[in-house]
Amino acid sequence: MIVRRVLSAGLLAALATAAVSACGAQSSEQPAGKAAAPAAASAPATAPAAADAPPVAITDPWVKTTKKGMSAAFGTLVNNTDSDITVVAGTSPLSPKIELHEVVDSKGKMIMRPKEGGFVIPARGTHQLQPGGDHIMLMGVTEEVKPGAQIPFTLTLKGGETLEFTAVGKDFAGGKEDYQPGKDMDMDKSHG
Protein backbone atom coordinates (compact mmCIF):
# COMPACT_ATOMS: atom_id res chain seq x y z
CA MET A 1 0.00 0.00 0.00
CA ILE A 2 1.31 3.41 -0.93
CA VAL A 3 -0.11 6.38 0.97
CA ARG A 4 0.87 10.01 0.39
CA ARG A 5 -0.38 12.73 2.64
CA VAL A 6 -0.69 16.43 1.89
CA LEU A 7 -0.68 18.80 4.87
CA SER A 8 -1.81 22.38 4.80
CA ALA A 9 0.90 25.02 4.62
CA GLY A 10 -0.15 26.37 8.04
CA LEU A 11 0.30 23.01 9.73
CA LEU A 12 3.70 22.50 8.10
CA ALA A 13 4.80 25.97 9.23
CA ALA A 14 3.67 25.26 12.80
CA LEU A 15 5.55 21.96 12.85
CA ALA A 16 8.70 23.58 11.46
CA THR A 17 8.50 26.39 14.03
CA ALA A 18 8.07 23.90 16.87
CA ALA A 19 11.02 21.81 15.66
CA VAL A 20 13.28 24.88 15.31
CA SER A 21 12.22 26.19 18.74
CA ALA A 22 12.93 22.83 20.34
CA CYS A 23 16.35 22.64 18.70
CA GLY A 24 17.14 26.21 19.81
CA ALA A 25 16.20 25.36 23.41
CA GLN A 26 18.56 22.39 23.39
CA SER A 27 21.43 24.48 22.02
CA SER A 28 21.16 27.08 24.78
CA GLU A 29 21.40 24.36 27.41
CA GLN A 30 24.76 23.04 26.14
CA PRO A 31 27.64 23.46 28.61
CA ALA A 32 30.27 26.06 27.66
CA GLY A 33 32.90 24.68 25.31
CA LYS A 34 30.67 21.93 23.86
CA ALA A 35 29.43 22.23 20.30
CA ALA A 36 25.69 22.03 19.81
CA ALA A 37 24.42 19.03 17.87
CA PRO A 38 23.53 19.79 14.26
CA ALA A 39 19.86 20.70 13.89
CA ALA A 40 19.25 17.97 11.31
CA ALA A 41 20.49 15.28 13.69
CA SER A 42 18.24 16.36 16.55
CA ALA A 43 15.15 17.33 14.53
CA PRO A 44 13.61 13.83 14.34
CA ALA A 45 13.94 13.37 18.11
CA THR A 46 12.38 16.74 18.89
CA ALA A 47 9.66 16.89 16.23
CA PRO A 48 6.15 16.90 17.72
CA ALA A 49 4.29 13.58 17.78
CA ALA A 50 1.69 15.12 15.44
CA ALA A 51 4.22 14.87 12.59
CA ASP A 52 3.86 11.06 12.79
CA ALA A 53 0.07 11.20 12.51
CA PRO A 54 -1.29 13.23 9.59
CA PRO A 55 -4.63 15.00 10.10
CA VAL A 56 -6.40 12.48 7.85
CA ALA A 57 -5.31 9.17 6.32
CA ILE A 58 -6.78 6.08 4.66
CA THR A 59 -5.94 2.49 5.52
CA ASP A 60 -6.17 -0.52 3.19
CA PRO A 61 -7.47 1.36 0.12
CA TRP A 62 -8.61 -0.84 -2.79
CA VAL A 63 -10.60 -0.67 -6.04
CA LYS A 64 -12.87 -3.39 -7.40
CA THR A 65 -11.48 -4.82 -10.64
CA THR A 66 -13.45 -4.08 -13.80
CA LYS A 67 -12.98 -4.21 -17.57
CA LYS A 68 -14.96 -0.99 -18.22
CA GLY A 69 -17.92 1.06 -17.04
CA MET A 70 -18.10 1.61 -13.30
CA SER A 71 -16.17 0.56 -10.23
CA ALA A 72 -15.79 1.68 -6.64
CA ALA A 73 -13.00 2.33 -4.14
CA PHE A 74 -12.98 1.35 -0.48
CA GLY A 75 -10.86 1.61 2.68
CA THR A 76 -11.02 3.16 6.13
CA LEU A 77 -10.73 6.94 6.48
CA VAL A 78 -8.93 7.92 9.71
CA ASN A 79 -9.22 11.31 11.46
CA ASN A 80 -6.30 12.09 13.80
CA THR A 81 -7.62 15.51 14.86
CA ASP A 82 -9.95 16.79 17.58
CA SER A 83 -12.49 18.07 15.01
CA ASP A 84 -14.75 16.34 12.50
CA ILE A 85 -13.34 16.24 8.95
CA THR A 86 -15.55 16.07 5.86
CA VAL A 87 -14.50 14.58 2.51
CA VAL A 88 -16.38 16.56 -0.16
CA ALA A 89 -14.97 15.30 -3.51
CA GLY A 90 -12.57 12.93 -5.19
CA THR A 91 -10.56 12.60 -8.40
CA SER A 92 -8.56 9.88 -10.13
CA PRO A 93 -6.98 9.58 -13.57
CA LEU A 94 -8.96 6.30 -13.87
CA SER A 95 -12.32 8.08 -14.15
CA PRO A 96 -13.55 11.41 -15.52
CA LYS A 97 -16.40 11.40 -12.98
CA ILE A 98 -16.17 10.40 -9.33
CA GLU A 99 -18.95 10.69 -6.77
CA LEU A 100 -19.09 9.99 -3.05
CA HIS A 101 -21.90 7.44 -2.67
CA GLU A 102 -23.96 5.75 -0.01
CA VAL A 103 -26.24 2.71 -0.10
CA VAL A 104 -29.59 3.14 1.65
CA ASP A 105 -32.87 1.24 2.04
CA SER A 106 -35.63 2.87 0.01
CA LYS A 107 -39.03 1.17 0.30
CA GLY A 108 -37.45 -2.23 0.90
CA LYS A 109 -34.85 -1.93 -1.88
CA MET A 110 -31.22 -1.06 -1.45
CA ILE A 111 -30.31 1.88 -3.67
CA MET A 112 -27.09 3.75 -4.34
CA ARG A 113 -27.04 7.54 -4.41
CA PRO A 114 -24.65 10.47 -3.96
CA LYS A 115 -23.97 11.13 -0.27
CA GLU A 116 -25.40 14.53 0.68
CA GLY A 117 -22.65 16.63 2.31
CA GLY A 118 -19.89 14.04 1.76
CA PHE A 119 -18.26 11.62 4.19
CA VAL A 120 -17.91 12.93 7.76
CA ILE A 121 -15.02 11.39 9.68
CA PRO A 122 -15.62 11.98 13.40
CA ALA A 123 -12.91 13.59 15.55
CA ARG A 124 -10.34 10.94 16.53
CA GLY A 125 -12.46 8.39 14.69
CA THR A 126 -12.85 6.47 11.44
CA HIS A 127 -15.29 6.25 8.54
CA GLN A 128 -15.59 2.92 6.74
CA LEU A 129 -15.86 2.80 2.95
CA GLN A 130 -17.12 -0.69 2.11
CA PRO A 131 -19.22 -2.73 -0.32
CA GLY A 132 -22.88 -2.27 0.54
CA GLY A 133 -22.18 1.06 2.28
CA ASP A 134 -20.39 4.35 1.66
CA HIS A 135 -17.89 4.21 -1.21
CA ILE A 136 -16.06 6.26 -3.83
CA MET A 137 -17.89 5.66 -7.13
CA LEU A 138 -15.91 5.75 -10.38
CA MET A 139 -18.01 6.29 -13.53
CA GLY A 140 -16.79 5.90 -17.09
CA VAL A 141 -13.63 4.03 -16.07
CA THR A 142 -11.03 4.77 -18.76
CA GLU A 143 -9.00 1.54 -18.55
CA GLU A 144 -9.29 -2.01 -17.26
CA VAL A 145 -8.55 -2.43 -13.55
CA LYS A 146 -6.70 -5.72 -13.00
CA PRO A 147 -5.78 -7.34 -9.68
CA GLY A 148 -2.76 -5.55 -8.21
CA ALA A 149 -3.21 -2.38 -10.31
CA GLN A 150 -2.03 0.81 -8.58
CA ILE A 151 -4.73 3.49 -8.89
CA PRO A 152 -3.99 7.05 -7.65
CA PHE A 153 -6.70 9.09 -5.94
CA THR A 154 -7.01 12.57 -4.47
CA LEU A 155 -9.77 13.31 -1.97
CA THR A 156 -10.69 16.93 -1.27
CA LEU A 157 -11.63 17.89 2.27
CA LYS A 158 -13.94 20.68 3.37
CA GLY A 159 -11.59 23.65 3.67
CA GLY A 160 -9.55 22.70 0.58
CA GLU A 161 -6.93 20.33 2.00
CA THR A 162 -6.36 17.09 0.10
CA LEU A 163 -5.50 13.47 0.81
CA GLU A 164 -3.58 11.62 -1.90
CA PHE A 165 -3.32 7.84 -1.88
CA THR A 166 -2.92 4.83 -4.12
CA ALA A 167 -5.51 2.04 -4.07
CA VAL A 168 -4.81 -1.51 -5.19
CA GLY A 169 -7.00 -3.35 -7.73
CA LYS A 170 -8.74 -6.31 -6.08
CA ASP A 171 -11.12 -8.99 -7.36
CA PHE A 172 -14.24 -8.96 -5.23
CA ALA A 173 -17.43 -10.89 -5.90
CA GLY A 174 -18.99 -10.35 -2.45
CA GLY A 175 -22.75 -10.19 -2.83
CA LYS A 176 -22.39 -10.21 -6.63
CA GLU A 177 -22.15 -6.42 -6.82
CA ASP A 178 -22.51 -5.02 -10.30
CA TYR A 179 -21.39 -1.46 -10.97
CA GLN A 180 -22.85 -1.22 -14.45
CA PRO A 181 -25.73 1.20 -15.15
CA GLY A 182 -29.30 -0.06 -15.00
CA LYS A 183 -28.71 -2.84 -12.49
CA ASP A 184 -31.09 -3.06 -9.54
CA MET A 185 -29.86 -3.87 -6.10
CA ASP A 186 -31.89 -5.76 -3.56
CA MET A 187 -31.31 -7.00 -0.03
CA ASP A 188 -29.58 -10.16 -1.36
CA LYS A 189 -27.27 -8.24 -3.67
CA SER A 190 -25.41 -5.60 -1.70
CA HIS A 191 -23.54 -2.94 -3.59
CA GLY A 192 -20.43 -1.01 -2.92
Coordinates of C-alpha atoms in Angstrom, one line a residue:
M1 CA 0.0 0.0 0.0
I2 CA 1.3 3.4 -0.9
V3 CA -0.1 6.4 1.0
R4 CA 0.9 10.0 0.4
R5 CA -0.4 12.7 2.6
V6 CA -0.7 16.4 1.9
L7 CA -0.7 18.8 4.9
S8 CA -1.8 22.4 4.8
A9 CA 0.9 25.0 4.6
G10 CA -0.1 26.4 8.0
L11 CA 0.3 23.0 9.7
L12 CA 3.7 22.5 8.1
A13 CA 4.8 26.0 9.2
A14 CA 3.7 25.3 12.8
L15 CA 5.5 22.0 12.8
A16 CA 8.7 23.6 11.5
T17 CA 8.5 26.4 14.0
A18 CA 8.1 23.9 16.9
A19 CA 11.0 21.8 15.7
V20 CA 13.3 24.9 15.3
S21 CA 12.2 26.2 18.7
A22 CA 12.9 22.8 20.3
C23 CA 16.4 22.6 18.7
G24 CA 17.1 26.2 19.8
A25 CA 16.2 25.4 23.4
Q26 CA 18.6 22.4 23.4
S27 CA 21.4 24.5 22.0
S28 CA 21.2 27.1 24.8
E29 CA 21.4 24.4 27.4
Q30 CA 24.8 23.0 26.1
P31 CA 27.6 23.5 28.6
A32 CA 30.3 26.1 27.7
G33 CA 32.9 24.7 25.3
K34 CA 30.7 21.9 23.9
A35 CA 29.4 22.2 20.3
A36 CA 25.7 22.0 19.8
A37 CA 24.4 19.0 17.9
P38 CA 23.5 19.8 14.3
A39 CA 19.9 20.7 13.9
A40 CA 19.2 18.0 11.3
A41 CA 20.5 15.3 13.7
S42 CA 18.2 16.4 16.6
A43 CA 15.1 17.3 14.5
P44 CA 13.6 13.8 14.3
A45 CA 13.9 13.4 18.1
T46 CA 12.4 16.7 18.9
A47 CA 9.7 16.9 16.2
P48 CA 6.1 16.9 17.7
A49 CA 4.3 13.6 17.8
A50 CA 1.7 15.1 15.4
A51 CA 4.2 14.9 12.6
D52 CA 3.9 11.1 12.8
A53 CA 0.1 11.2 12.5
P54 CA -1.3 13.2 9.6
P55 CA -4.6 15.0 10.1
V56 CA -6.4 12.5 7.9
A57 CA -5.3 9.2 6.3
I58 CA -6.8 6.1 4.7
T59 CA -5.9 2.5 5.5
D60 CA -6.2 -0.5 3.2
P61 CA -7.5 1.4 0.1
W62 CA -8.6 -0.8 -2.8
V63 CA -10.6 -0.7 -6.0
K64 CA -12.9 -3.4 -7.4
T65 CA -11.5 -4.8 -10.6
T66 CA -13.4 -4.1 -13.8
K67 CA -13.0 -4.2 -17.6
K68 CA -15.0 -1.0 -18.2
G69 CA -17.9 1.1 -17.0
M70 CA -18.1 1.6 -13.3
S71 CA -16.2 0.6 -10.2
A72 CA -15.8 1.7 -6.6
A73 CA -13.0 2.3 -4.1
F74 CA -13.0 1.3 -0.5
G75 CA -10.9 1.6 2.7
T76 CA -11.0 3.2 6.1
L77 CA -10.7 6.9 6.5
V78 CA -8.9 7.9 9.7
N79 CA -9.2 11.3 11.5
N80 CA -6.3 12.1 13.8
T81 CA -7.6 15.5 14.9
D82 CA -9.9 16.8 17.6
S83 CA -12.5 18.1 15.0
D84 CA -14.7 16.3 12.5
I85 CA -13.3 16.2 8.9
T86 CA -15.5 16.1 5.9
V87 CA -14.5 14.6 2.5
V88 CA -16.4 16.6 -0.2
A89 CA -15.0 15.3 -3.5
G90 CA -12.6 12.9 -5.2
T91 CA -10.6 12.6 -8.4
S92 CA -8.6 9.9 -10.1
P93 CA -7.0 9.6 -13.6
L94 CA -9.0 6.3 -13.9
S95 CA -12.3 8.1 -14.2
P96 CA -13.6 11.4 -15.5
K97 CA -16.4 11.4 -13.0
I98 CA -16.2 10.4 -9.3
E99 CA -19.0 10.7 -6.8
L100 CA -19.1 10.0 -3.0
H101 CA -21.9 7.4 -2.7
E102 CA -24.0 5.7 0.0
V103 CA -26.2 2.7 -0.1
V104 CA -29.6 3.1 1.6
D105 CA -32.9 1.2 2.0
S106 CA -35.6 2.9 0.0
K107 CA -39.0 1.2 0.3
G108 CA -37.4 -2.2 0.9
K109 CA -34.9 -1.9 -1.9
M110 CA -31.2 -1.1 -1.5
I111 CA -30.3 1.9 -3.7
M112 CA -27.1 3.7 -4.3
R113 CA -27.0 7.5 -4.4
P114 CA -24.6 10.5 -4.0
K115 CA -24.0 11.1 -0.3
E116 CA -25.4 14.5 0.7
G117 CA -22.6 16.6 2.3
G118 CA -19.9 14.0 1.8
F119 CA -18.3 11.6 4.2
V120 CA -17.9 12.9 7.8
I121 CA -15.0 11.4 9.7
P122 CA -15.6 12.0 13.4
A123 CA -12.9 13.6 15.5
R124 CA -10.3 10.9 16.5
G125 CA -12.5 8.4 14.7
T126 CA -12.8 6.5 11.4
H127 CA -15.3 6.3 8.5
Q128 CA -15.6 2.9 6.7
L129 CA -15.9 2.8 2.9
Q130 CA -17.1 -0.7 2.1
P131 CA -19.2 -2.7 -0.3
G132 CA -22.9 -2.3 0.5
G133 CA -22.2 1.1 2.3
D134 CA -20.4 4.3 1.7
H135 CA -17.9 4.2 -1.2
I136 CA -16.1 6.3 -3.8
M137 CA -17.9 5.7 -7.1
L138 CA -15.9 5.8 -10.4
M139 CA -18.0 6.3 -13.5
G140 CA -16.8 5.9 -17.1
V141 CA -13.6 4.0 -16.1
T142 CA -11.0 4.8 -18.8
E143 CA -9.0 1.5 -18.5
E144 CA -9.3 -2.0 -17.3
V145 CA -8.5 -2.4 -13.5
K146 CA -6.7 -5.7 -13.0
P147 CA -5.8 -7.3 -9.7
G148 CA -2.8 -5.5 -8.2
A149 CA -3.2 -2.4 -10.3
Q150 CA -2.0 0.8 -8.6
I151 CA -4.7 3.5 -8.9
P152 CA -4.0 7.1 -7.6
F153 CA -6.7 9.1 -5.9
T154 CA -7.0 12.6 -4.5
L155 CA -9.8 13.3 -2.0
T156 CA -10.7 16.9 -1.3
L157 CA -11.6 17.9 2.3
K158 CA -13.9 20.7 3.4
G159 CA -11.6 23.7 3.7
G160 CA -9.5 22.7 0.6
E161 CA -6.9 20.3 2.0
T162 CA -6.4 17.1 0.1
L163 CA -5.5 13.5 0.8
E164 CA -3.6 11.6 -1.9
F165 CA -3.3 7.8 -1.9
T166 CA -2.9 4.8 -4.1
A167 CA -5.5 2.0 -4.1
V168 CA -4.8 -1.5 -5.2
G169 CA -7.0 -3.3 -7.7
K170 CA -8.7 -6.3 -6.1
D171 CA -11.1 -9.0 -7.4
F172 CA -14.2 -9.0 -5.2
A173 CA -17.4 -10.9 -5.9
G174 CA -19.0 -10.4 -2.5
G175 CA -22.8 -10.2 -2.8
K176 CA -22.4 -10.2 -6.6
E177 CA -22.2 -6.4 -6.8
D178 CA -22.5 -5.0 -10.3
Y179 CA -21.4 -1.5 -11.0
Q180 CA -22.9 -1.2 -14.5
P181 CA -25.7 1.2 -15.1
G182 CA -29.3 -0.1 -15.0
K183 CA -28.7 -2.8 -12.5
D184 CA -31.1 -3.1 -9.5
M185 CA -29.9 -3.9 -6.1
D186 CA -31.9 -5.8 -3.6
M187 CA -31.3 -7.0 0.0
D188 CA -29.6 -10.2 -1.4
K189 CA -27.3 -8.2 -3.7
S190 CA -25.4 -5.6 -1.7
H191 CA -23.5 -2.9 -3.6
G192 CA -20.4 -1.0 -2.9

